[in-house]
Amino acid sequence: MRALGVETTTPPPVPAPSAERCPAAHPDDPTPCGGPVVVTVLDRHTAGVTGCEHHGARLLASVDGARVVPLPTAPEGVATRVFKTADSTPPYAWEKRGERR
């Protein structure tokens, strides 16, 4: 762009997600992951995010109309465990329990 006489600026770097937390972990949820990434949580439009069992369940409980599917390498029954945990987890559980980051 300099050849055209237009100065460009570099956008600020986007912080990398913490290696300690999976993509399904909400930024305000202070809890650590509960193991490796094993599920994908899909919303009603089939947009999805992968996550550990713990954050997958919290996300599933918080997104209306979501569903959970296991990753091909996941242990048998993991999606069922996430579904059952989400069933007894309130939406945005970290807010309701006063958990802070």
Short mmCIF file of C-alpha atoms in Angstrom, two decimals, residues 19-63:
data_model
loop_
_atom_site.label_atom_id
_atom_site.label_comp_id
_atom_site.label_asym_id
_atom_site.label_seq_id
_atom_site.Cartn_x
_atom_site.Cartn_y
_atom_site.Cartn_z
CA ALA A 19 -3.34 -23.11 27.05
CA GLU A 20 -4.98 -24.18 30.30
CA ARG A 21 -8.55 -23.71 29.09
CA CYS A 22 -10.54 -25.18 26.24
CA PRO A 23 -12.43 -23.15 23.61
CA ALA A 24 -15.77 -23.87 25.35
CA ALA A 25 -14.69 -22.09 28.55
CA HIS A 26 -16.59 -18.81 28.93
CA PRO A 27 -14.23 -15.87 29.56
CA ASP A 28 -16.03 -15.07 32.84
CA ASP A 29 -16.01 -18.69 34.07
CA PRO A 30 -13.00 -19.02 36.40
CA THR A 31 -12.95 -22.80 36.59
CA PRO A 32 -10.15 -24.90 35.09
CA CYS A 33 -10.77 -27.52 32.43
CA GLY A 34 -11.86 -30.97 33.50
CA GLY A 35 -9.60 -32.91 31.18
CA PRO A 36 -8.88 -32.93 27.46
CA VAL A 37 -11.13 -31.57 24.71
CA VAL A 38 -13.58 -34.41 23.98
CA VAL A 39 -16.88 -32.91 22.75
CA THR A 40 -18.34 -30.34 20.40
CA VAL A 41 -21.31 -28.27 21.57
CA LEU A 42 -23.47 -27.17 18.64
CA ASP A 43 -26.07 -24.41 18.79
CA ARG A 44 -29.38 -24.56 16.95
CA HIS A 45 -27.69 -23.21 13.80
CA THR A 46 -24.95 -25.89 13.98
CA ALA A 47 -22.21 -23.42 14.93
CA GLY A 48 -20.01 -25.30 17.34
CA VAL A 49 -17.14 -25.13 19.75
CA THR A 50 -15.03 -27.92 21.19
CA GLY A 51 -14.50 -28.37 24.88
CA CYS A 52 -13.64 -30.52 27.85
CA GLU A 53 -16.40 -32.36 29.71
CA HIS A 54 -16.66 -29.66 32.40
CA HIS A 55 -16.90 -26.61 30.13
CA GLY A 56 -18.88 -28.53 27.52
CA ALA A 57 -21.54 -29.19 30.15
CA ARG A 58 -21.57 -25.58 31.34
CA LEU A 59 -21.87 -24.32 27.77
CA LEU A 60 -24.60 -26.83 26.93
CA ALA A 61 -26.55 -25.69 30.01
CA SER A 62 -26.20 -22.04 28.96
CA VAL A 63 -27.11 -22.18 25.25
#
